[in-house]
XYZ file of C-alpha atoms in Angstrom:
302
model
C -11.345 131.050 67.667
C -10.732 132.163 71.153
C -7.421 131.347 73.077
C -7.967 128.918 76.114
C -8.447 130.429 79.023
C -5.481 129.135 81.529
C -6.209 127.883 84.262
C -4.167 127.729 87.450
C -2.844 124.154 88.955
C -4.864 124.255 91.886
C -8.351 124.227 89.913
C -6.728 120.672 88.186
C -7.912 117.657 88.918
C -5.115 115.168 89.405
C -5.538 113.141 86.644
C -5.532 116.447 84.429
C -1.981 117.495 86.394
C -0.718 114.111 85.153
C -1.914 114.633 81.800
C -0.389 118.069 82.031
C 3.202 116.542 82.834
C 3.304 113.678 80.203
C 2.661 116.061 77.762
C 5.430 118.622 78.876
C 7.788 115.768 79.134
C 6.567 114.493 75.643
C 7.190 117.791 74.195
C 10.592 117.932 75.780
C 11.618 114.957 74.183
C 10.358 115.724 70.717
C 12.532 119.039 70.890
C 15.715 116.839 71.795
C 15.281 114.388 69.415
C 14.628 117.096 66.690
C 17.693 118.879 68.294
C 19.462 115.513 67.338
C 18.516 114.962 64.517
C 19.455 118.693 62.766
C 22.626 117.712 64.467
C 23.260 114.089 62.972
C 22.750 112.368 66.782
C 19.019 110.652 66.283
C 18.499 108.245 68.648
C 17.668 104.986 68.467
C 13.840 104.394 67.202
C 12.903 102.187 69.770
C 14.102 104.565 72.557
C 11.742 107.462 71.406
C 8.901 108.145 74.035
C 5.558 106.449 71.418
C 1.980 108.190 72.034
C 0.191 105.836 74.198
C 3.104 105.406 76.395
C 0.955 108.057 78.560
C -0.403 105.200 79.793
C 2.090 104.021 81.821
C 2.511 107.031 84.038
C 5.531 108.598 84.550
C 7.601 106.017 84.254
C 11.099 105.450 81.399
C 12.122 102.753 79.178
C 15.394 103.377 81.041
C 16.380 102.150 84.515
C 16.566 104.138 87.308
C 20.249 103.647 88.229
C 20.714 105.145 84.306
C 19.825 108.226 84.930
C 20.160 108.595 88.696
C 23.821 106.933 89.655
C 26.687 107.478 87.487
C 29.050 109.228 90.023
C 27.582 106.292 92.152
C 28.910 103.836 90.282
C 32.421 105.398 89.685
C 32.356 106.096 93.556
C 31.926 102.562 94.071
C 34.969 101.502 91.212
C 37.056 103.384 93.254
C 36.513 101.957 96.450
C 36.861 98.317 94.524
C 40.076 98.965 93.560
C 41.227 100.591 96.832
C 40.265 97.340 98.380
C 42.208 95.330 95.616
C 44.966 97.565 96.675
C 44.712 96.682 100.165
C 44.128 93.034 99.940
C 47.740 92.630 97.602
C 49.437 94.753 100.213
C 47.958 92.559 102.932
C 49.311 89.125 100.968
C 53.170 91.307 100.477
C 52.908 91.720 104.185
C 52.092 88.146 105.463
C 54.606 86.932 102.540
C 57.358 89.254 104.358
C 56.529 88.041 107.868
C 57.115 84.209 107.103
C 60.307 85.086 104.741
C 61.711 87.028 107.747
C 60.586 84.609 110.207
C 62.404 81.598 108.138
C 65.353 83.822 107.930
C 65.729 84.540 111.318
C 65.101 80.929 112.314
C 68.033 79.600 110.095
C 70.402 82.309 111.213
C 69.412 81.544 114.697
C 70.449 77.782 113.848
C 73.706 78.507 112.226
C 74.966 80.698 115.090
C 73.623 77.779 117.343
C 75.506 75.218 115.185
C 78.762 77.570 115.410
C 78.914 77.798 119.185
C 78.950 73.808 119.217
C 81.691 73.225 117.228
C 85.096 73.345 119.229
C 87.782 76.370 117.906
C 90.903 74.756 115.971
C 93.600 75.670 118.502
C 96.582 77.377 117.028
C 99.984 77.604 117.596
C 100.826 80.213 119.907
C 102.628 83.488 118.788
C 106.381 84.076 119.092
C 105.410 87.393 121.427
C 104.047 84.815 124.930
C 107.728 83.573 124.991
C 108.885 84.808 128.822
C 112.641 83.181 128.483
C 114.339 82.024 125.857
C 113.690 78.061 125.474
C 116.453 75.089 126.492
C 116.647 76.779 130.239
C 118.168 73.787 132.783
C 119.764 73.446 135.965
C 123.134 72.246 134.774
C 124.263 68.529 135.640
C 126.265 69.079 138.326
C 123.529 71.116 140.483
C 122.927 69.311 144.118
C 119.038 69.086 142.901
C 120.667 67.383 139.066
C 118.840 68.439 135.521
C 115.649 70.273 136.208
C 113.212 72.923 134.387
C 115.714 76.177 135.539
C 112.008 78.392 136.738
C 114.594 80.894 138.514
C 115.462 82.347 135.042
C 111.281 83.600 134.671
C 110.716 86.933 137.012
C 108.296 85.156 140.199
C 105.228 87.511 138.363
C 104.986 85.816 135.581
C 105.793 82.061 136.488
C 101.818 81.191 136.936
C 101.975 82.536 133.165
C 104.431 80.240 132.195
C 102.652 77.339 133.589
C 99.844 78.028 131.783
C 101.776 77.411 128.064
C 102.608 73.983 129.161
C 99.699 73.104 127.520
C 100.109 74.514 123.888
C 98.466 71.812 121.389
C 101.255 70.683 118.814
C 100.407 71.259 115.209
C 99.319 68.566 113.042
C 102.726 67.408 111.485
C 102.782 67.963 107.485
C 105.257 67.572 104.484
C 106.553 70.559 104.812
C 107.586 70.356 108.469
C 111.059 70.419 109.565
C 112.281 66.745 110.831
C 116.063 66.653 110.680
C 118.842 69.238 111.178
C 122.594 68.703 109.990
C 125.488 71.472 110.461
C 128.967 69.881 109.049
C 131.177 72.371 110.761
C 130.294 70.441 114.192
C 129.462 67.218 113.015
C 125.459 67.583 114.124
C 122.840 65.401 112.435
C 119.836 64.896 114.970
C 116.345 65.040 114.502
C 113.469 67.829 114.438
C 110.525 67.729 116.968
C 107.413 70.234 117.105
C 107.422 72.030 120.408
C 110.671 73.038 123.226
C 109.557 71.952 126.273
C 111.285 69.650 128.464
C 110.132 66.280 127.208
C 110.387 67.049 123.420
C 114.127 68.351 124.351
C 114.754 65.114 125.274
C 114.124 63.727 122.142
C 116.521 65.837 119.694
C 115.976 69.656 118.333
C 112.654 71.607 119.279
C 111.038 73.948 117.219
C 109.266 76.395 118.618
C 105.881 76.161 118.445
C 104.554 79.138 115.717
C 107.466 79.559 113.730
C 107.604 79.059 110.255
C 108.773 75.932 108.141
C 112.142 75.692 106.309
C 112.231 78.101 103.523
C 108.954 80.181 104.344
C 109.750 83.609 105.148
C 109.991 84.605 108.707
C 112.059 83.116 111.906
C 112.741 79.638 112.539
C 113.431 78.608 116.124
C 115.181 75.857 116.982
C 116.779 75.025 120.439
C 118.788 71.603 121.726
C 120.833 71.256 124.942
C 124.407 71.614 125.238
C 125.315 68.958 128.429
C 122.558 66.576 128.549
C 120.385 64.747 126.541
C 122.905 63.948 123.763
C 124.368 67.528 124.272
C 123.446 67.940 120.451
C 124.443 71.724 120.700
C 127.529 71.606 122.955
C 130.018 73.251 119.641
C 127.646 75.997 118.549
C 130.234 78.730 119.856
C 132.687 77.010 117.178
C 130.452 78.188 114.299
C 131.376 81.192 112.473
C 130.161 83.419 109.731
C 129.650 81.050 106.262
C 129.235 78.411 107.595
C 126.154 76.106 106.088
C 123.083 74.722 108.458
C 121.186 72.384 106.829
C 117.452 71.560 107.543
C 115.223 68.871 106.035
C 111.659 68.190 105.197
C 110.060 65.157 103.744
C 109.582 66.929 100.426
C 113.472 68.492 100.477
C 116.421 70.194 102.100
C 116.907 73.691 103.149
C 120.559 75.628 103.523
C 121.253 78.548 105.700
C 124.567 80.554 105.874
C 125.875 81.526 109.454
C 125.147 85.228 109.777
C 126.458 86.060 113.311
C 126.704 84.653 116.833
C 126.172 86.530 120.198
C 125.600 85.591 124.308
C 122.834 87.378 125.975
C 120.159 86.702 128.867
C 117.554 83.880 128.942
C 114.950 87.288 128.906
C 116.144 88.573 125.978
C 113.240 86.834 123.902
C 113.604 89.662 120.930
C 116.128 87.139 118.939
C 112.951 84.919 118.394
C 111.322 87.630 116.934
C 109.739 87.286 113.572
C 111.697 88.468 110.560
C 110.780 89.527 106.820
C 113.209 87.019 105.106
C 113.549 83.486 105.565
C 115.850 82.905 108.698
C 116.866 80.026 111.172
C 118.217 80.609 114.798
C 119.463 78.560 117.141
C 119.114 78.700 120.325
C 121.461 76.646 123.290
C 122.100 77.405 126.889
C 125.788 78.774 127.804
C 128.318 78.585 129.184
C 128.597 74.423 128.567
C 127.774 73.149 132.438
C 127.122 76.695 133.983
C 123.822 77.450 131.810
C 123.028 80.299 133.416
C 123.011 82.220 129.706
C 121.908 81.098 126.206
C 124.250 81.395 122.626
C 122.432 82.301 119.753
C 123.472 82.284 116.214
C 121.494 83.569 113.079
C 121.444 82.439 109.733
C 119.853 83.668 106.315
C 118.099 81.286 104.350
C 121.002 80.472 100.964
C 117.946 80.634 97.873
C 118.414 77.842 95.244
């Protein structure tokens, strides 16, 4: 039998072309699926490409997007999960705004309720003292008992002024409130604060010092020719000799260290001290005034 004669594609008639690719697709398929099957992957039955399925043209049992968009559809995974991304760090960024926000607002109210509440005044330090405290005109001066303001160099008298109005503590417990040195027969009372007016009312301590017993410099000043003239005999004191000072909760004994006369500048003998110490402070000579007697004593541990 003679071979067919082949014929070129442009002598076809189009419905022989079409016949011409269902086969070649037909045969292709039957060589994969015997290709699968020598190798133990047959496909499903109802997949395989059935004779009469010429019929339908060129079309698959698969869909389109099967064959035609798999990097498609991982493209567009990608891009769904970048958005994901993107949306969470949108919601962490709008959280953040309204947490800093809030914080901001509340530390904006705290500082706002800090600058309306008044300071606590405190006792002013030992180091503003210009003169030595208990400074008078003595008795017998043509003007009679006055603030002495010649003792305070003219620069620094505005200064001076100005501490008038030191607050006095709140008084507690532990406060001093009576003084008593047998040697001179004194036994007066205690009073926050030197100036003029509480002078008149017994001992002053100076405002910052320590209580009895607490480490550091007490200060405490009376007159010695007015006002009771409560410490006219401190130049009879000598070394040993006991000072006694009281609290509500107990007493508190110092021993007489030393005594000594100096200037109503000389402000260092109210100067703090690392053990627990009283001085007392007086001016001197008795009616002249014009310096101040001083006499340390160390705190007597019990």
């Amino acid at each position: 039998m003679a071979a067919k004669k082949k014929r070129n594609p442009e002598d076809l008639s189009i419905d022989e072309l079409r016949q011409l690719i269902i086969n070649k697709r037909r045969s292709e398929k039957s060589e994969r699926l015997a290709y699968f099957r020598r190798n133990g992957r047959s496909m499903p039955v109802e997949t395989a490409l059935q004779p009469g399925d010429a019929t339908d043209g060129l079309t698959s049992p698969y869909s389109e997007e099967d064959y035609i968009h798999p990097r498609r559809k991982k493209r567009k995974g990608f891009f769904n999960r970048v958005l994901v991304v993107i949306e969470v760090l949108a919601v962490a960024g709008l959280i953040y705004v309204f947490f800093s926000v809030f914080t901001s607002l509340n530390v904006l109210n705290k500082e706002v309720a800090a600058s309306i509440i008044q300071p606590t005044l405190t006792p002013t330090a030992i180091i503003q003292a210009v003169v030595l405290p208990s400074g008078h005109t003595p008795p017998t001066d043509p003007g009679g008992v006055r603030f002495n303001e010649s003792e305070i160099p003219e620069h620094l008298r505005a200064y001076v002024q100005s501490l008038a109005n030191i607050p006095i503590p709140t008084a507690s417990p532990e406060q001093a409130i009576r003084i008593q040195i047998p040697a001179i027969s004194v036994d007066a009372p205690i009073v926050m604060g030197d100036g003029e007016e509480q002078l008149k009312k017994g001992v002053g301590q100076y405002i910052g010092s320590p209580n009895p017993g607490q480490v550091g410099n007490l200060v405490l000043s009376a007159h010695n020719d007015v006002y009771g003239e409560i410490f006219r005999d401190l130049d009879r004191l000598k070394a040993g000799d006991e000072i006694i000072v009281y609290t509500q909760v107990r007493s508190y004994t110092y021993v007489v260290q030393q005594q000594q006369i100096v200037d109503p500048t000389q402000i260092e003998v109210m100067a703090p001290t690392s053990d627990p110490f009283v001085t007392l402070i007086s001016c001197y000579p008795y009616m002249i005034d014009k310096q101040r007697i001083v006499i340390s004593a160390s705190y007597l541990s019990q």
